[in-house]
Amino acid sequence: MQGNKRPETMERITNEALAQAFIEEQVAELREQIGDKKVLLALSGGVDSSVTAALLIKAVGKQLVCVHVNHGLLRKGEPEQVIKVFREELGANLIYVDAVDRFLDKLAGVSDPETKRKIIGKEFIDVFAEEAAKLEGIKFLGQGTIYPDILESEQGVKAHHNVGGLPPELDFELVEPVKLLYKDEVRVVGKALGLPDSMVFRQPFPGPGLGVRCVGAITRDRLEALREADAIVREEIGKLPETPWQYFCAIPDIKSTGIKYTDGKGERYMGWAVIIRAVNTVDAVTATVPEIPFATLCTMRDKIVKIPGVNRVLWDISEKPVATIEWE
Ligand code: XMP
């Protein structure tokens, strides 16, 4: 089994042929390691867990049990895409958990960002552990750990645990088939495994998801408005010849005055403001703000103001520092 150090002789996976060779080698190793036992994997739909899942499916098929937890803070279409790609196209053994009410009930009235993060993280582990406890004969836990995670953990920058803090009775052996790969290599392998571009080239998305972009205490109506606006921004900015590193929306819990016309008669009302955020960065430690063509901004504005409850669109041009990338 591979250690945690990338051998200096390991060639960078930059093309389909090298990816296929890596896949073949990994599939053989995974079969050897796993034998006839079962593997459990938390499948978020992010590139790392998706590539890990696709590799494991190729190696051990239905012996892999994927659990996709919908916490209600995913982007528009994400749970549907995970189901379509993994259950329908790859024939995965996929458990879909609709935990939307559970998460949103726990988050109701909570406005402190770090408390929100803790609630989301803890609830995720609880849901995952509950699902795991219902299953029998699981010996391994698949994780989409990648090489930068290992390097950062070693350097003490961050403790990386994709499904950290699992209760001790769920003490599985880890299976981490992409742990020696850099992000760009994971993407090349994902392409070679036939995953769709929208999954393989997905922009980074925080674990707490839209939860830290629905600023303050999350309400369902404001969260839905954010999800719609986010889909518009991803689509429109995604059409640009060069897309920023990360682009998304935030929605603060303030309202401002707008005007609504019915039968030629204007009426004042209070509506939300959607904030468009696009940044470029190498390591997310500092970030700059790329130019967005004014025509694209106007297209997004015209679509976003049609979302119920929204009457204003803002563009955040703050760099990191002084601001952080996310609003919370
Ligand atoms: P900030 O806001 O700190 O974001 O400038 C830097 C990068 O980290 C992402 N981010 C998170 N990712 N859990 C995550 O997995 C989090 O709680 C979290 N907060 C921020 C953010 O999207 C950006 O790419």
GROMACS .gro file of C-alpha atoms and ligand atoms in nm:
model
  352
    1MET     CA    1   0.000   0.000   0.000
    2GLN     CA    2   0.120   0.351  -0.078
    3GLY     CA    3   0.264   0.560   0.205
    4ASN     CA    4   0.192   0.924   0.270
    5LYS     CA    5   0.492   1.054   0.081
    6ARG     CA    6   0.481   1.115  -0.289
    7PRO     CA    7   0.786   0.943  -0.444
    8GLU     CA    8   1.014   1.188  -0.624
    9THR     CA    9   1.007   0.960  -0.927
   10MET     CA   10   0.627   0.978  -0.954
   11GLU     CA   11   0.539   1.136  -1.286
   12ARG     CA   12   0.289   1.423  -1.288
   13ILE     CA   13  -0.040   1.298  -1.438
   14THR     CA   14  -0.101   1.545  -1.718
   15ASN     CA   15  -0.279   1.345  -1.986
   16GLU     CA   16  -0.533   1.071  -2.054
   17ALA     CA   17  -0.272   0.797  -2.106
   18LEU     CA   18  -0.099   0.867  -1.774
   19ALA     CA   19  -0.440   0.888  -1.605
   20GLN     CA   20  -0.543   0.549  -1.746
   21ALA     CA   21  -0.219   0.395  -1.621
   22PHE     CA   22  -0.283   0.541  -1.275
   23ILE     CA   23  -0.642   0.414  -1.278
   24GLU     CA   24  -0.534   0.062  -1.375
   25GLU     CA   25  -0.272   0.053  -1.103
   26GLN     CA   26  -0.512   0.189  -0.839
   27VAL     CA   27  -0.792  -0.047  -0.933
   28ALA     CA   28  -0.557  -0.345  -0.888
   29GLU     CA   29  -0.433  -0.211  -0.552
   30LEU     CA   30  -0.784  -0.135  -0.429
   31ARG     CA   31  -0.905  -0.484  -0.519
   32GLU     CA   32  -0.611  -0.632  -0.334
   33GLN     CA   33  -0.666  -0.413  -0.024
   34ILE     CA   34  -1.044  -0.444  -0.007
   35GLY     CA   35  -1.095  -0.806  -0.110
   36ASP     CA   36  -1.461  -0.895  -0.062
   37LYS     CA   37  -1.523  -0.638   0.215
   38LYS     CA   38  -1.737  -0.325   0.197
   39VAL     CA   39  -1.630   0.041   0.178
   40LEU     CA   40  -1.830   0.340   0.295
   41LEU     CA   41  -1.783   0.685   0.142
   42ALA     CA   42  -1.935   1.027   0.208
   43LEU     CA   43  -2.001   1.160  -0.140
   44SER     CA   44  -2.039   1.538  -0.144
   45GLY     CA   45  -2.027   1.579  -0.521
   46GLY     CA   46  -1.698   1.770  -0.496
   47VAL     CA   47  -1.422   1.664  -0.732
   48ASP     CA   48  -1.210   1.478  -0.475
   49SER     CA   49  -1.486   1.260  -0.331
   50SER     CA   50  -1.636   1.206  -0.677
   51VAL     CA   51  -1.310   1.083  -0.828
   52THR     CA   52  -1.249   0.864  -0.523
   53ALA     CA   53  -1.598   0.717  -0.560
   54ALA     CA   54  -1.558   0.656  -0.934
   55LEU     CA   55  -1.225   0.478  -0.878
   56LEU     CA   56  -1.375   0.262  -0.604
   57ILE     CA   57  -1.677   0.176  -0.819
   58LYS     CA   58  -1.443   0.066  -1.096
   59ALA     CA   59  -1.247  -0.145  -0.850
   60VAL     CA   60  -1.512  -0.300  -0.628
   61GLY     CA   61  -1.850  -0.199  -0.775
   62LYS     CA   62  -2.138  -0.251  -0.535
   63GLN     CA   63  -1.905  -0.323  -0.243
   64LEU     CA   64  -1.879   0.057  -0.224
   65VAL     CA   65  -2.165   0.223  -0.039
   66CYS     CA   66  -2.185   0.597  -0.107
   67VAL     CA   67  -2.377   0.824   0.126
   68HIS     CA   68  -2.485   1.161  -0.012
   69VAL     CA   69  -2.619   1.391   0.257
   70ASN     CA   70  -2.834   1.677   0.133
   71HIS     CA   71  -2.807   1.934   0.411
   72GLY     CA   72  -3.010   2.191   0.223
   73LEU     CA   73  -2.706   2.413   0.171
   74LEU     CA   74  -2.597   2.266  -0.162
   75ARG     CA   75  -2.613   2.457  -0.486
   76LYS     CA   76  -2.900   2.431  -0.730
   77GLY     CA   77  -2.903   2.093  -0.904
   78GLU     CA   78  -2.618   1.938  -0.705
   79PRO     CA   79  -2.800   1.653  -0.529
   80GLU     CA   80  -2.977   1.568  -0.855
   81GLN     CA   81  -2.645   1.557  -1.039
   82VAL     CA   82  -2.485   1.328  -0.780
   83ILE     CA   83  -2.780   1.088  -0.810
   84LYS     CA   84  -2.780   1.101  -1.189
   85VAL     CA   85  -2.407   1.046  -1.234
   86PHE     CA   86  -2.345   0.793  -0.960
   87ARG     CA   87  -2.666   0.596  -0.929
   88GLU     CA   88  -2.793   0.609  -1.287
   89GLU     CA   89  -2.476   0.631  -1.495
   90LEU     CA   90  -2.217   0.453  -1.282
   91GLY     CA   91  -2.458   0.212  -1.113
   92ALA     CA   92  -2.334   0.302  -0.767
   93ASN     CA   93  -2.478   0.172  -0.445
   94LEU     CA   94  -2.587   0.520  -0.333
   95ILE     CA   95  -2.779   0.614  -0.022
   96TYR     CA   96  -2.937   0.957  -0.057
   97VAL     CA   97  -3.022   1.122   0.272
   98ASP     CA   98  -3.262   1.414   0.267
   99ALA     CA   99  -3.156   1.591   0.586
  100VAL     CA  100  -3.270   1.938   0.475
  101ASP     CA  101  -3.528   1.994   0.750
  102ARG     CA  102  -3.299   1.856   1.015
  103PHE     CA  103  -3.015   2.096   0.928
  104LEU     CA  104  -3.233   2.401   0.875
  105ASP     CA  105  -3.422   2.340   1.201
  106LYS     CA  106  -3.092   2.321   1.390
  107LEU     CA  107  -2.970   2.638   1.222
  108ALA     CA  108  -3.288   2.840   1.276
  109GLY     CA  109  -3.214   3.164   1.459
  110VAL     CA  110  -2.836   3.105   1.469
  111SER     CA  111  -2.646   3.403   1.334
  112ASP     CA  112  -2.288   3.357   1.452
  113PRO     CA  113  -2.080   3.224   1.158
  114GLU     CA  114  -1.857   2.991   1.360
  115THR     CA  115  -2.156   2.850   1.550
  116LYS     CA  116  -2.325   2.788   1.214
  117ARG     CA  117  -2.014   2.607   1.087
  118LYS     CA  118  -1.998   2.394   1.404
  119ILE     CA  119  -2.366   2.299   1.381
  120ILE     CA  120  -2.332   2.203   1.014
  121GLY     CA  121  -2.013   2.002   1.079
  122LYS     CA  122  -2.153   1.818   1.381
  123GLU     CA  123  -2.487   1.747   1.218
  124PHE     CA  124  -2.310   1.610   0.912
  125ILE     CA  125  -2.110   1.366   1.121
  126ASP     CA  126  -2.422   1.264   1.315
  127VAL     CA  127  -2.620   1.196   0.997
  128PHE     CA  128  -2.333   1.007   0.839
  129ALA     CA  129  -2.271   0.801   1.154
  130GLU     CA  130  -2.641   0.716   1.178
  131GLU     CA  131  -2.641   0.591   0.820
  132ALA     CA  132  -2.321   0.395   0.879
  133ALA     CA  133  -2.469   0.232   1.191
  134LYS     CA  134  -2.757   0.094   0.979
  135LEU     CA  135  -2.515  -0.089   0.751
  136GLU     CA  136  -2.349  -0.422   0.810
  137GLY     CA  137  -2.007  -0.551   0.727
  138ILE     CA  138  -1.833  -0.221   0.651
  139LYS     CA  139  -1.459  -0.252   0.697
  140PHE     CA  140  -1.325   0.052   0.514
  141LEU     CA  141  -1.392   0.423   0.490
  142GLY     CA  142  -1.314   0.582   0.154
  143GLN     CA  143  -1.186   0.941   0.168
  144GLY     CA  144  -1.103   1.193  -0.103
  145THR     CA  145  -0.787   1.309   0.069
  146ILE     CA  146  -0.547   1.470  -0.179
  147TYR     CA  147  -0.174   1.545  -0.148
  148PRO     CA  148  -0.206   1.913  -0.045
  149ASP     CA  149  -0.427   1.793   0.246
  150ILE     CA  150  -0.147   1.567   0.363
  151LEU     CA  151   0.117   1.839   0.323
  152GLU     CA  152  -0.097   2.094   0.510
  153SER     CA  153  -0.166   1.848   0.790
  154GLU     CA  154   0.205   1.771   0.821
  155GLN     CA  155   0.292   2.139   0.827
  156GLY     CA  156   0.028   2.194   1.092
  157VAL     CA  157  -0.161   2.441   0.871
  158LYS     CA  158  -0.489   2.255   0.901
  159ALA     CA  159  -0.606   1.927   1.042
  160HIS     CA  160  -0.773   1.755   0.749
  161HIS     CA  161  -1.043   1.507   0.819
  162ASN     CA  162  -1.299   1.473   0.548
  163VAL     CA  163  -1.526   1.290   0.783
  164GLY     CA  164  -1.336   1.370   1.099
  165GLY     CA  165  -1.469   1.307   1.444
  166LEU     CA  166  -1.659   0.988   1.370
  167PRO     CA  167  -1.767   0.804   1.684
  168PRO     CA  168  -1.517   0.537   1.796
  169GLU     CA  169  -1.752   0.245   1.717
  170LEU     CA  170  -1.721   0.346   1.351
  171ASP     CA  171  -1.351   0.301   1.346
  172PHE     CA  172  -1.286   0.201   0.987
  173GLU     CA  173  -0.965   0.144   0.798
  174LEU     CA  174  -0.902   0.426   0.552
  175VAL     CA  175  -0.894   0.391   0.175
  176GLU     CA  176  -0.754   0.702   0.010
  177PRO     CA  177  -0.675   0.627  -0.355
  178VAL     CA  178  -0.596   0.986  -0.463
  179LYS     CA  179  -0.396   1.089  -0.161
  180LEU     CA  180  -0.072   1.133  -0.354
  181LEU     CA  181  -0.228   1.346  -0.628
  182TYR     CA  182  -0.241   1.720  -0.671
  183LYS     CA  183  -0.573   1.881  -0.759
  184ASP     CA  184  -0.495   1.918  -1.131
  185GLU     CA  185  -0.408   1.547  -1.147
  186VAL     CA  186  -0.731   1.452  -0.970
  187ARG     CA  187  -0.916   1.641  -1.245
  188VAL     CA  188  -0.728   1.460  -1.525
  189VAL     CA  189  -0.809   1.126  -1.359
  190GLY     CA  190  -1.174   1.233  -1.317
  191LYS     CA  191  -1.197   1.312  -1.689
  192ALA     CA  192  -1.041   0.976  -1.776
  193LEU     CA  193  -1.298   0.804  -1.554
  194GLY     CA  194  -1.574   0.969  -1.758
  195LEU     CA  195  -1.706   1.210  -1.495
  196PRO     CA  196  -1.882   1.518  -1.641
  197ASP     CA  197  -1.688   1.844  -1.676
  198SER     CA  198  -1.931   2.021  -1.443
  199MET     CA  199  -1.811   1.787  -1.167
  200VAL     CA  200  -1.445   1.762  -1.263
  201PHE     CA  201  -1.391   2.136  -1.309
  202ARG     CA  202  -1.622   2.243  -1.029
  203GLN     CA  203  -1.503   2.553  -0.850
  204PRO     CA  204  -1.413   2.520  -0.481
  205PHE     CA  205  -1.718   2.514  -0.258
  206PRO     CA  206  -1.695   2.538   0.122
  207GLY     CA  207  -1.808   2.243   0.335
  208PRO     CA  208  -2.080   2.453   0.506
  209GLY     CA  209  -2.199   2.542   0.157
  210LEU     CA  210  -2.454   2.816   0.107
  211GLY     CA  211  -2.485   2.828   0.487
  212VAL     CA  212  -2.197   3.077   0.513
  213ARG     CA  213  -2.329   3.280   0.219
  214CYS     CA  214  -2.677   3.325   0.361
  215VAL     CA  215  -2.543   3.583   0.602
  216GLY     CA  216  -2.672   3.581   0.960
  217ALA     CA  217  -2.958   3.357   1.069
  218ILE     CA  218  -3.062   3.141   0.773
  219THR     CA  219  -3.423   3.155   0.663
  220ARG     CA  220  -3.561   2.923   0.398
  221ASP     CA  221  -3.693   3.198   0.172
  222ARG     CA  222  -3.364   3.390   0.171
  223LEU     CA  223  -3.170   3.065   0.121
  224GLU     CA  224  -3.384   2.980  -0.183
  225ALA     CA  225  -3.328   3.328  -0.328
  226LEU     CA  226  -2.953   3.280  -0.278
  227ARG     CA  227  -2.959   2.937  -0.446
  228GLU     CA  228  -3.137   3.082  -0.751
  229ALA     CA  229  -2.901   3.381  -0.771
  230ASP     CA  230  -2.598   3.156  -0.735
  231ALA     CA  231  -2.714   2.942  -1.028
  232ILE     CA  232  -2.751   3.256  -1.244
  233VAL     CA  233  -2.405   3.383  -1.150
  234ARG     CA  234  -2.242   3.045  -1.213
  235GLU     CA  235  -2.407   3.022  -1.551
  236GLU     CA  236  -2.333   3.377  -1.670
  237ILE     CA  237  -1.977   3.412  -1.539
  238GLY     CA  238  -1.916   3.053  -1.649
  239LYS     CA  239  -1.967   3.170  -2.010
  240LEU     CA  240  -1.669   3.409  -1.996
  241PRO     CA  241  -1.358   3.300  -2.189
  242GLU     CA  242  -1.160   3.304  -1.865
  243THR     CA  243  -1.349   3.214  -1.551
  244PRO     CA  244  -1.237   3.342  -1.211
  245TRP     CA  245  -1.108   3.096  -0.948
  246GLN     CA  246  -1.428   3.128  -0.747
  247TYR     CA  247  -1.752   3.310  -0.824
  248PHE     CA  248  -2.072   3.304  -0.626
  249CYS     CA  249  -2.330   3.512  -0.438
  250ALA     CA  250  -2.396   3.610  -0.082
  251ILE     CA  251  -2.719   3.742   0.058
  252PRO     CA  252  -2.710   3.956   0.372
  253ASP     CA  253  -3.004   3.971   0.610
  254ILE     CA  254  -3.088   4.331   0.536
  255LYS     CA  255  -3.362   4.473   0.321
  256SER     CA  256  -3.370   4.792   0.125
  257THR     CA  257  -3.647   4.988  -0.042
  258GLY     CA  258  -3.759   4.892  -0.387
  259ILE     CA  259  -4.051   4.977  -0.610
  260LYS     CA  260  -4.297   4.739  -0.770
  261TYR     CA  261  -4.530   4.843  -1.052
  262THR     CA  262  -4.870   4.688  -1.085
  263ASP     CA  263  -5.096   4.822  -1.364
  264GLY     CA  264  -4.871   5.127  -1.399
  265LYS     CA  265  -4.897   5.209  -1.031
  266GLY     CA  266  -4.576   5.204  -0.828
  267GLU     CA  267  -4.561   5.073  -0.474
  268ARG     CA  268  -4.267   5.081  -0.235
  269TYR     CA  269  -4.157   4.753  -0.075
  270MET     CA  270  -3.860   4.614   0.115
  271GLY     CA  271  -3.648   4.350  -0.063
  272TRP     CA  272  -3.314   4.170  -0.029
  273ALA     CA  273  -2.987   4.264  -0.194
  274VAL     CA  274  -2.783   3.993  -0.367
  275ILE     CA  275  -2.407   4.038  -0.369
  276ILE     CA  276  -2.200   3.904  -0.658
  277ARG     CA  277  -1.850   3.792  -0.559
  278ALA     CA  278  -1.574   3.676  -0.796
  279VAL     CA  279  -1.211   3.630  -0.696
  280ASN     CA  280  -0.881   3.508  -0.829
  281THR     CA  281  -0.626   3.348  -0.602
  282VAL     CA  282  -0.356   3.084  -0.600
  283ASP     CA  283  -0.386   2.958  -0.245
  284ALA     CA  284  -0.695   3.136  -0.106
  285VAL     CA  285  -0.469   3.320   0.141
  286THR     CA  286  -0.485   3.640  -0.061
  287ALA     CA  287  -0.727   3.717  -0.343
  288THR     CA  288  -0.777   3.977  -0.612
  289VAL     CA  289  -1.093   4.080  -0.794
  290PRO     CA  290  -1.102   4.019  -1.169
  291GLU     CA  291  -1.279   4.249  -1.411
  292ILE     CA  292  -1.625   4.130  -1.506
  293PRO     CA  293  -1.761   4.279  -1.832
  294PHE     CA  294  -2.035   4.530  -1.757
  295ALA     CA  295  -2.266   4.349  -2.002
  296THR     CA  296  -2.231   4.029  -1.796
  297LEU     CA  297  -2.302   4.220  -1.475
  298CYS     CA  298  -2.616   4.368  -1.634
  299THR     CA  299  -2.735   4.028  -1.761
  300MET     CA  300  -2.695   3.883  -1.411
  301ARG     CA  301  -2.871   4.184  -1.257
  302ASP     CA  302  -3.169   4.154  -1.491
  303LYS     CA  303  -3.211   3.786  -1.406
  304ILE     CA  304  -3.145   3.817  -1.032
  305VAL     CA  305  -3.401   4.094  -0.974
  306LYS     CA  306  -3.669   3.858  -1.107
  307ILE     CA  307  -3.612   3.627  -0.807
  308PRO     CA  308  -3.897   3.672  -0.558
  309GLY     CA  309  -3.799   3.899  -0.269
  310VAL     CA  310  -3.487   4.045  -0.438
  311ASN     CA  311  -3.477   4.409  -0.549
  312ARG     CA  312  -3.109   4.502  -0.554
  313VAL     CA  313  -2.782   4.359  -0.693
  314LEU     CA  314  -2.437   4.460  -0.569
  315TRP     CA  315  -2.087   4.372  -0.685
  316ASP     CA  316  -1.828   4.309  -0.415
  317ILE     CA  317  -1.491   4.445  -0.530
  318SER     CA  318  -1.310   4.387  -0.199
  319GLU     CA  319  -0.977   4.210  -0.208
  320LYS     CA  320  -0.841   3.964   0.049
  321PRO     CA  321  -0.708   4.113   0.270
  322VAL     CA  322  -0.883   4.330   0.396
  323ALA     CA  323  -1.198   4.122   0.330
  324THR     CA  324  -1.211   3.744   0.333
  325ILE     CA  325  -1.339   3.562   0.025
  326GLU     CA  326  -1.658   3.443   0.193
  327TRP     CA  327  -1.892   3.683   0.370
  328GLU     CA  328  -1.882   3.477   0.687
  329XMP     P1  329  -1.201   3.293   0.321
  329XMP     O1  330  -1.344   3.335   0.335
  329XMP     O2  331  -1.142   3.244   0.451
  329XMP     O3  332  -1.203   3.166   0.224
  329XMP     O4  333  -1.116   3.395   0.256
  329XMP     C1  334  -1.089   3.104   0.171
  329XMP     C2  335  -1.133   2.979   0.095
  329XMP     O5  336  -1.182   2.881   0.187
  329XMP     C3  337  -1.318   2.849   0.159
  329XMP     N1  338  -1.386   2.838   0.289
  329XMP     C4  339  -1.420   2.721   0.346
  329XMP     N2  340  -1.405   2.596   0.304
  329XMP     N3  341  -1.511   2.520   0.501
  329XMP     C5  342  -1.453   2.494   0.382
  329XMP     O6  343  -1.442   2.377   0.343
  329XMP     C6  344  -1.530   2.644   0.550
  329XMP     O7  345  -1.584   2.663   0.658
  329XMP     C7  346  -1.481   2.750   0.467
  329XMP     N4  347  -1.480   2.885   0.483
  329XMP     C8  348  -1.421   2.936   0.371
  329XMP     C9  349  -1.371   2.963   0.074
  329XMP     O8  350  -1.477   2.920  -0.010
  329XMP    C10  351  -1.248   3.005  -0.002
  329XMP     O9  352  -1.228   2.925  -0.117
   0.00000   0.00000   0.00000
